[in-house]
């Protein structure tokens, strides 16, 4: 009964293969040649027969020989020693000195040919003359024969000549996996059923629809067991980025976006990074060499003014500026965005400065690029979590509040804040998280209140607080990683990437 059912589940290709192997096991290359099937159809049909228990598939590895590229060339032109030999046969009594120039061989081939012929005593060099001793050396004939055999993929015994040809990289060993298909008892039983000879149809074509009477449809086996393949999944950085987006949105922030390629204007000048000053080195910028973008003219003019001369408010000097020239050309240079604070300033310009009476909260989880050497805690390309808040009366406690709230939402409770320096914020706070695994505090972020000089060109007088956190370092801390390279690149820990669910990221190690 079972066998009958299986018989109806077979398509014509499966039956063809089963019939072919019914009288004895056959290897797949024989089947390929003789059944008129392409490799895929044969393999798929054999796999389906295997799944139904009608055949066994045995794999073995055979070592065959083949010609290398150089071997193929000599296969056509003859081995260098053959070329030399032919020349000597045609021109007896040759001067060794002129020989190299007379034959059509490279210097290297010539030396190899002379060496090979001397070794088998086919030639001798007598003073300056080259003497031919053996016109048809057996060794040479043998090698030529071996090359022919290798060309046809034969199996060769390890003779002296085979070793030499391998060493000279004229032939090579090729491992071929061969599969042998063998019928099982169930397979034999299925072949005996009367349904085995019923032609089944597995495709619904117009012809079948017109003439459906008497057609037997192939049965689908829905219970076939296949090993589940490794399926693709999001990298944990992407999963973590989603978690962060949710956290930021739940705190009332809106996402902002801007491009990876950025002008020095938005990356530096607008934040009052002094031009030609070591301050810019903090960023380890990746310069793009060519290309430029032009900042909005009005804004460029006001940034230049504040940069050069500062500004006054009423009778007070709020800032005296850098009191040196601002180079507009430098502003246009293209770089890879070194921090997402460039994005923040684009939003300050495009959104906040245009709606000054409205509070605003923006965030981004996006890439920043640093000309940094890869090590256990530095990446040249990293995700930054940027946040910016614009409202009345913001001050340091608000900044600290947002930072602690955010880190605790993500699951990092042990943080500390340390005063630090940024050209564009005052005061500035560095955020450190404790890594149990490394047993040390690690910088995980940086923040502050934007200096009035950076906001003056936008006509903004209220405080703006902002921060930038390194996302991969947070992941390190949450997952207890000791090396940031476990997440990306050649050292990536594939087990970690495949088997870390989002819940684990959030729960952390505890
Ligand atoms: N841009 C800073 C960095 O890359 C982070 C930061 C953002 C600091 C906003 C202050 C304000 O580290």
XYZ file of C-alpha atoms and ligand atoms in Angstrom:
522
model
C 0.000 0.000 0.000
C 2.738 2.341 1.063
C 4.763 1.405 -2.030
C 1.778 2.133 -4.266
C 1.385 5.571 -2.786
C 5.039 6.323 -3.254
C 4.859 5.142 -6.858
C 2.284 7.815 -7.594
C 4.451 10.466 -6.029
C 7.258 9.872 -8.527
C 7.779 12.095 -11.501
C 9.225 10.878 -14.785
C 12.778 11.975 -13.970
C 12.739 10.143 -10.645
C 11.458 7.000 -12.362
C 14.151 7.238 -15.012
C 16.867 7.416 -12.346
C 15.321 4.593 -10.339
C 15.109 2.328 -13.379
C 18.719 3.121 -14.272
C 20.043 2.146 -10.846
C 17.727 -0.844 -10.372
C 20.235 -3.305 -11.754
C 23.194 -2.111 -9.709
C 24.660 1.030 -8.147
C 25.849 3.691 -10.569
C 27.921 6.786 -10.069
C 26.491 10.155 -10.863
C 28.847 10.936 -13.744
C 27.733 7.723 -15.491
C 24.115 8.697 -14.919
C 24.771 12.190 -16.238
C 26.240 10.839 -19.450
C 23.611 8.188 -20.025
C 20.293 9.594 -18.864
C 20.385 12.797 -20.882
C 19.772 14.910 -17.775
C 21.572 18.022 -16.612
C 23.400 17.940 -13.310
C 20.742 19.852 -11.369
C 17.838 17.687 -12.487
C 19.795 14.537 -11.731
C 20.883 15.747 -8.288
C 17.435 16.979 -7.373
C 15.769 13.771 -8.516
C 18.299 11.649 -6.586
C 17.733 13.768 -3.482
C 13.977 13.323 -3.783
C 14.375 9.561 -4.189
C 16.608 9.602 -1.132
C 13.952 11.523 0.812
C 11.406 8.848 -0.087
C 13.749 6.080 0.989
C 14.047 4.547 -2.482
C 17.777 5.010 -2.935
C 20.931 5.483 -0.923
C 23.555 7.988 -2.013
C 27.137 7.192 -1.204
C 29.751 9.882 -1.619
C 33.435 9.292 -2.131
C 36.324 11.523 -3.025
C 38.480 10.563 -6.006
C 41.794 12.135 -6.796
C 42.159 12.808 -10.487
C 44.826 14.658 -12.355
C 44.421 17.581 -14.686
C 46.594 20.016 -16.625
C 47.441 23.390 -15.087
C 47.351 26.507 -17.292
C 51.063 26.075 -18.028
C 50.484 22.379 -18.668
C 47.748 23.189 -21.181
C 50.089 25.531 -23.025
C 52.816 22.882 -23.278
C 50.207 20.285 -24.147
C 49.770 22.211 -27.372
C 53.307 23.477 -28.038
C 55.224 20.551 -26.577
C 57.327 20.569 -23.408
C 60.322 22.945 -23.485
C 62.698 19.952 -23.541
C 60.833 18.624 -26.591
C 61.215 21.992 -28.329
C 64.922 21.993 -27.539
C 65.330 18.414 -28.652
C 63.622 19.041 -31.989
C 65.887 21.994 -32.602
C 68.977 19.939 -31.833
C 67.792 17.174 -34.129
C 67.458 19.620 -37.000
C 70.682 21.493 -36.291
C 73.457 19.212 -35.155
C 76.575 20.676 -33.581
C 75.313 23.760 -31.915
C 77.243 26.216 -29.808
C 75.815 26.339 -26.314
C 76.188 30.140 -26.225
C 74.013 30.755 -29.287
C 71.511 28.025 -28.440
C 69.422 30.071 -26.017
C 68.826 32.734 -28.665
C 68.002 30.255 -31.410
C 65.141 28.390 -29.752
C 61.764 29.886 -29.070
C 61.903 29.468 -25.315
C 62.049 31.945 -22.478
C 65.255 32.037 -20.436
C 63.527 30.135 -17.669
C 62.107 27.468 -19.976
C 65.468 27.111 -21.676
C 67.284 26.426 -18.383
C 64.580 23.951 -17.360
C 64.831 22.178 -20.720
C 68.642 21.914 -20.601
C 68.443 20.632 -17.014
C 65.778 18.058 -17.852
C 67.622 16.696 -20.911
C 70.928 16.469 -19.078
C 69.357 14.626 -16.205
C 68.153 11.865 -18.500
C 71.418 11.857 -20.468
C 69.774 12.928 -23.694
C 72.335 15.685 -24.222
C 75.792 16.453 -22.977
C 77.596 19.746 -22.936
C 81.104 19.233 -24.088
C 83.128 22.378 -23.743
C 81.117 24.903 -25.695
C 79.311 22.376 -27.897
C 76.016 20.714 -27.181
C 75.878 17.050 -28.158
C 72.734 15.103 -28.735
C 73.013 11.618 -27.200
C 69.506 10.269 -27.385
C 67.091 11.319 -30.100
C 64.046 9.752 -28.531
C 64.448 9.675 -24.765
C 61.925 7.308 -23.187
C 61.481 9.588 -20.241
C 60.241 12.365 -22.478
C 57.775 10.138 -24.298
C 56.488 8.966 -20.954
C 55.983 12.500 -19.709
C 54.117 13.440 -22.832
C 51.894 10.432 -22.436
C 51.240 11.354 -18.792
C 50.282 14.879 -19.789
C 47.782 13.459 -22.300
C 46.316 11.238 -19.604
C 46.088 14.138 -17.167
C 44.289 16.133 -19.824
C 41.593 13.465 -19.837
C 41.329 13.450 -16.071
C 42.859 10.032 -15.500
C 44.100 8.671 -12.198
C 47.908 8.461 -12.285
C 50.319 6.432 -10.175
C 52.939 8.407 -8.319
C 55.900 7.685 -10.618
C 59.103 9.758 -10.816
C 57.736 11.501 -13.896
C 54.394 12.287 -12.248
C 56.236 13.778 -9.296
C 58.358 15.880 -11.628
C 55.352 17.170 -13.574
C 53.594 18.018 -10.311
C 56.668 19.830 -9.049
C 56.950 21.783 -12.293
C 53.271 22.675 -11.860
C 52.315 21.268 -15.270
C 49.792 18.821 -13.865
C 47.753 19.079 -10.701
C 45.703 16.890 -8.443
C 41.992 17.560 -8.470
C 39.704 16.134 -5.821
C 36.385 15.150 -7.269
C 33.467 14.204 -5.137
C 31.627 11.392 -6.775
C 28.261 10.101 -5.752
C 26.990 6.607 -6.238
C 23.275 5.973 -6.288
C 22.052 2.619 -5.074
C 18.505 1.286 -4.981
C 16.991 0.192 -1.628
C 14.571 -2.701 -1.003
C 11.735 -0.209 -0.802
C 12.866 1.170 -4.147
C 12.684 -2.301 -5.697
C 9.259 -2.852 -4.191
C 7.980 0.466 -5.576
C 9.214 -0.478 -9.048
C 7.132 -3.651 -8.926
C 3.837 -1.898 -8.207
C 1.461 -1.420 -11.080
C 1.237 2.325 -10.467
C 4.938 2.657 -11.223
C 4.183 2.485 -14.926
C 1.363 5.045 -14.757
C 2.537 8.270 -16.343
C 2.029 10.998 -13.777
C 1.698 14.665 -14.547
C 3.272 17.287 -12.289
C 2.546 20.481 -14.217
C -0.832 21.960 -15.005
C -0.509 22.967 -18.670
C -3.292 24.049 -21.065
C -3.078 20.603 -22.705
C -3.704 18.889 -19.373
C -6.656 21.166 -18.666
C -8.282 20.323 -22.028
C -7.633 16.610 -21.634
C -7.813 16.034 -17.929
C -9.750 12.759 -17.996
C -7.604 9.823 -17.057
C -4.633 12.040 -16.121
C -2.886 10.911 -12.943
C -1.371 13.776 -11.013
C 1.855 13.306 -9.195
C 1.341 13.308 -5.444
C 3.196 15.816 -3.410
C 5.027 14.566 -0.388
C 4.416 17.198 2.195
C 6.040 15.249 4.996
C 9.493 15.039 3.526
C 12.174 15.786 6.020
C 14.978 18.085 4.949
C 17.741 19.341 7.178
C 16.917 22.988 7.834
C 19.400 25.268 6.116
C 21.171 28.075 7.938
C 18.936 31.024 7.364
C 20.104 34.598 7.092
C 19.372 37.039 9.867
C 19.964 40.615 10.818
C 23.377 41.447 12.192
C 23.121 42.189 15.909
C 24.132 45.792 15.279
C 21.000 46.211 13.143
C 18.894 44.529 15.818
C 20.393 46.787 18.440
C 19.792 49.854 16.246
C 16.088 48.923 16.164
C 16.000 48.553 19.940
C 17.564 51.989 20.262
C 15.124 53.535 17.801
C 12.266 52.205 19.893
C 13.794 53.558 23.082
C 14.356 57.003 21.553
C 10.885 57.151 20.026
C 9.388 56.127 23.389
C 11.192 59.132 24.903
C 9.510 61.424 22.344
C 12.356 61.813 19.845
C 12.040 61.921 16.047
C 14.628 60.332 13.766
C 16.897 62.479 11.576
C 18.967 61.462 8.562
C 21.722 62.900 6.405
C 24.348 61.533 4.007
C 27.666 59.827 4.770
C 29.646 62.197 2.562
C 29.707 65.594 4.218
C 31.350 68.966 3.764
C 33.899 70.196 6.275
C 31.471 73.020 6.837
C 28.807 70.845 8.448
C 31.286 68.521 10.127
C 33.565 71.236 11.574
C 33.135 74.900 10.736
C 29.566 75.248 11.877
C 30.666 73.859 15.268
C 33.492 76.384 15.509
C 36.266 73.839 15.185
C 39.219 76.111 14.521
C 40.585 75.613 10.983
C 44.162 74.235 10.937
C 44.031 73.386 14.608
C 44.745 70.109 16.417
C 41.131 70.170 17.643
C 40.195 68.736 14.264
C 42.464 65.745 14.853
C 40.152 64.580 17.642
C 37.939 63.431 14.818
C 40.492 61.373 12.831
C 38.817 62.478 9.645
C 38.567 60.385 6.488
C 39.206 62.870 3.659
C 37.654 62.253 0.270
C 40.378 63.922 -1.790
C 38.170 65.180 -4.577
C 34.797 66.882 -4.690
C 33.182 69.693 -2.763
C 29.810 70.834 -1.584
C 28.732 74.393 -1.128
C 27.196 75.430 2.204
C 24.165 77.748 2.249
C 25.587 81.212 1.443
C 23.842 83.197 4.198
C 24.801 80.706 6.864
C 28.391 80.518 5.637
C 28.618 84.305 5.951
C 27.327 84.357 9.550
C 29.569 81.452 10.605
C 32.544 83.309 9.119
C 31.588 86.485 11.024
C 31.276 84.762 14.411
C 34.431 82.734 13.724
C 36.497 85.838 12.948
C 35.067 88.417 15.351
C 32.649 86.807 17.819
C 29.498 88.692 18.652
C 27.977 91.089 21.160
C 24.714 90.964 22.951
C 23.626 94.431 24.046
C 26.791 96.002 25.405
C 28.381 92.626 26.373
C 31.030 90.826 24.391
C 29.637 87.292 24.445
C 32.504 86.125 22.330
C 35.520 87.788 20.782
C 35.916 85.108 18.078
C 39.189 83.579 16.947
C 40.361 86.918 15.486
C 41.839 85.279 12.416
C 40.697 84.738 8.852
C 38.140 82.077 7.975
C 38.893 80.204 4.730
C 35.650 79.545 2.849
C 37.386 77.164 0.449
C 38.217 74.820 3.310
C 34.540 74.649 4.185
C 33.681 73.013 0.902
C 36.079 70.055 1.145
C 34.319 66.693 1.149
C 34.972 64.250 3.954
C 33.294 61.167 5.364
C 31.077 62.303 8.211
C 33.221 62.004 11.346
C 30.317 62.358 13.735
C 26.571 62.504 13.430
C 26.655 65.923 15.089
C 26.920 67.107 11.461
C 23.398 65.738 11.046
C 22.310 67.534 14.216
C 23.495 70.872 12.848
C 21.742 70.293 9.539
C 18.534 69.822 11.569
C 19.263 72.857 13.691
C 19.421 74.810 10.428
C 16.574 73.161 8.530
C 14.086 72.629 11.339
C 14.884 74.205 14.698
C 16.055 77.616 13.423
C 12.926 77.830 11.269
C 10.523 77.096 14.158
C 12.233 78.764 17.085
C 9.143 78.825 19.273
C 8.653 75.056 19.096
C 10.507 72.580 21.300
C 12.242 69.816 19.354
C 13.782 66.431 20.148
C 15.702 64.586 17.432
C 17.865 61.476 17.372
C 19.774 59.417 14.859
C 21.341 55.959 14.882
C 23.731 56.204 12.017
C 27.254 55.671 10.796
C 30.269 57.836 11.429
C 33.700 57.268 9.908
C 37.099 57.650 11.536
C 40.578 57.245 10.176
C 41.281 54.931 13.047
C 43.308 51.745 13.393
C 41.150 48.764 14.170
C 41.710 47.345 17.641
C 39.711 45.784 20.471
C 37.732 48.962 21.119
C 38.162 51.112 17.974
C 36.388 50.828 14.656
C 36.969 52.937 11.524
C 33.248 52.794 10.819
C 30.873 52.886 13.740
C 27.306 53.599 14.665
C 26.644 56.715 16.711
C 23.518 57.396 18.664
C 22.976 61.110 18.455
C 20.415 63.029 20.435
C 19.516 66.717 20.516
C 16.953 68.600 22.590
C 15.765 72.181 22.056
C 13.485 73.746 24.632
C 13.146 76.604 27.127
C 15.507 76.662 30.091
C 17.502 73.532 29.382
C 20.537 73.043 31.573
C 23.017 70.423 32.761
C 20.586 68.441 34.982
C 18.349 67.960 31.930
C 21.291 66.585 29.962
C 22.243 64.246 32.809
C 18.602 63.181 33.122
C 18.326 62.222 29.446
C 21.621 60.354 29.506
C 20.810 58.272 32.592
C 17.284 57.606 31.414
C 18.508 56.403 28.028
C 21.287 54.149 29.302
C 19.042 52.587 31.897
C 16.334 51.945 29.263
C 18.924 50.090 27.194
C 20.043 48.075 30.197
C 23.310 49.737 31.150
C 22.972 50.817 34.762
C 26.579 51.338 35.780
C 27.646 54.619 34.190
C 29.571 57.657 35.364
C 30.021 61.149 33.957
C 33.240 63.068 33.719
C 33.865 66.676 32.626
C 35.601 66.795 29.267
C 36.462 69.138 26.398
C 34.689 69.605 23.076
C 35.288 72.628 20.852
C 31.535 73.071 20.400
C 30.029 72.353 23.825
C 30.412 73.989 27.211
C 30.119 72.335 29.653
C 30.909 68.917 28.160
C 30.427 65.521 29.748
C 32.035 62.228 28.851
C 30.000 59.099 29.599
C 31.787 55.993 30.818
C 30.349 52.528 31.347
C 31.949 49.798 33.420
C 32.953 46.657 31.559
C 32.943 43.656 33.865
C 34.818 41.556 31.344
C 37.604 44.062 30.771
C 37.361 45.159 34.411
C 37.700 48.781 33.402
C 35.692 51.916 32.718
C 35.324 52.576 29.015
C 34.310 55.778 27.262
C 30.942 55.115 25.649
C 29.746 58.609 24.801
C 30.199 62.329 24.854
C 27.764 65.197 25.366
C 27.255 68.804 26.271
C 25.439 72.112 25.864
C 26.215 73.821 22.542
C 28.325 76.955 22.917
C 26.519 80.231 22.083
C 28.996 80.832 19.214
C 27.733 77.697 17.432
C 24.090 78.793 17.718
C 24.495 82.494 16.988
C 24.611 82.037 13.152
C 21.168 80.406 13.399
C 19.798 83.222 15.564
C 19.168 80.740 18.388
C 19.510 82.073 21.929
C 18.045 79.181 23.943
C 20.206 76.327 25.184
C 20.466 73.154 23.104
C 21.687 69.965 24.760
C 23.089 67.092 22.715
C 25.038 63.837 22.876
C 26.680 61.168 20.781
C 27.080 57.599 22.050
C 29.105 54.825 20.439
C 26.738 51.988 19.702
C 29.198 49.099 19.337
C 30.776 49.891 22.694
C 27.327 49.649 24.277
C 26.907 46.248 22.669
C 30.280 45.205 24.051
C 29.182 46.152 27.487
C 25.755 44.486 27.177
C 27.002 41.235 25.678
C 30.161 41.041 27.722
C 32.433 41.191 24.674
C 36.117 41.812 25.182
C 36.801 42.687 21.560
C 34.718 44.905 19.288
C 35.934 42.873 16.280
C 33.713 40.000 17.436
C 30.859 41.925 15.812
C 32.302 42.796 12.384
C 34.786 41.690 9.768
C 37.298 38.889 9.532
C 37.350 38.168 13.276
C 33.570 38.147 13.627
C 32.255 35.552 16.040
C 29.708 33.783 13.844
C 28.143 31.877 16.734
C 27.520 35.132 18.509
C 26.034 36.742 15.381
C 23.788 33.777 14.621
C 22.616 32.960 18.102
C 22.105 36.258 19.888
C 18.399 37.095 20.061
C 17.276 40.684 20.639
C 16.021 39.716 24.073
C 19.539 38.709 25.064
C 20.905 42.051 23.896
C 18.399 43.843 26.072
C 18.781 41.617 29.076
C 22.531 41.775 28.841
C 24.566 39.186 30.641
C 22.696 39.153 33.940
N 30.214 64.463 18.367
C 30.691 63.913 19.595
C 31.534 62.661 19.293
O 31.658 62.293 18.167
C 29.577 63.581 20.518
C 28.792 64.797 20.931
C 27.608 65.100 20.316
C 29.263 65.651 21.932
C 26.871 66.217 20.692
C 28.559 66.739 22.323
C 27.362 67.036 21.720
O 32.083 62.047 20.186
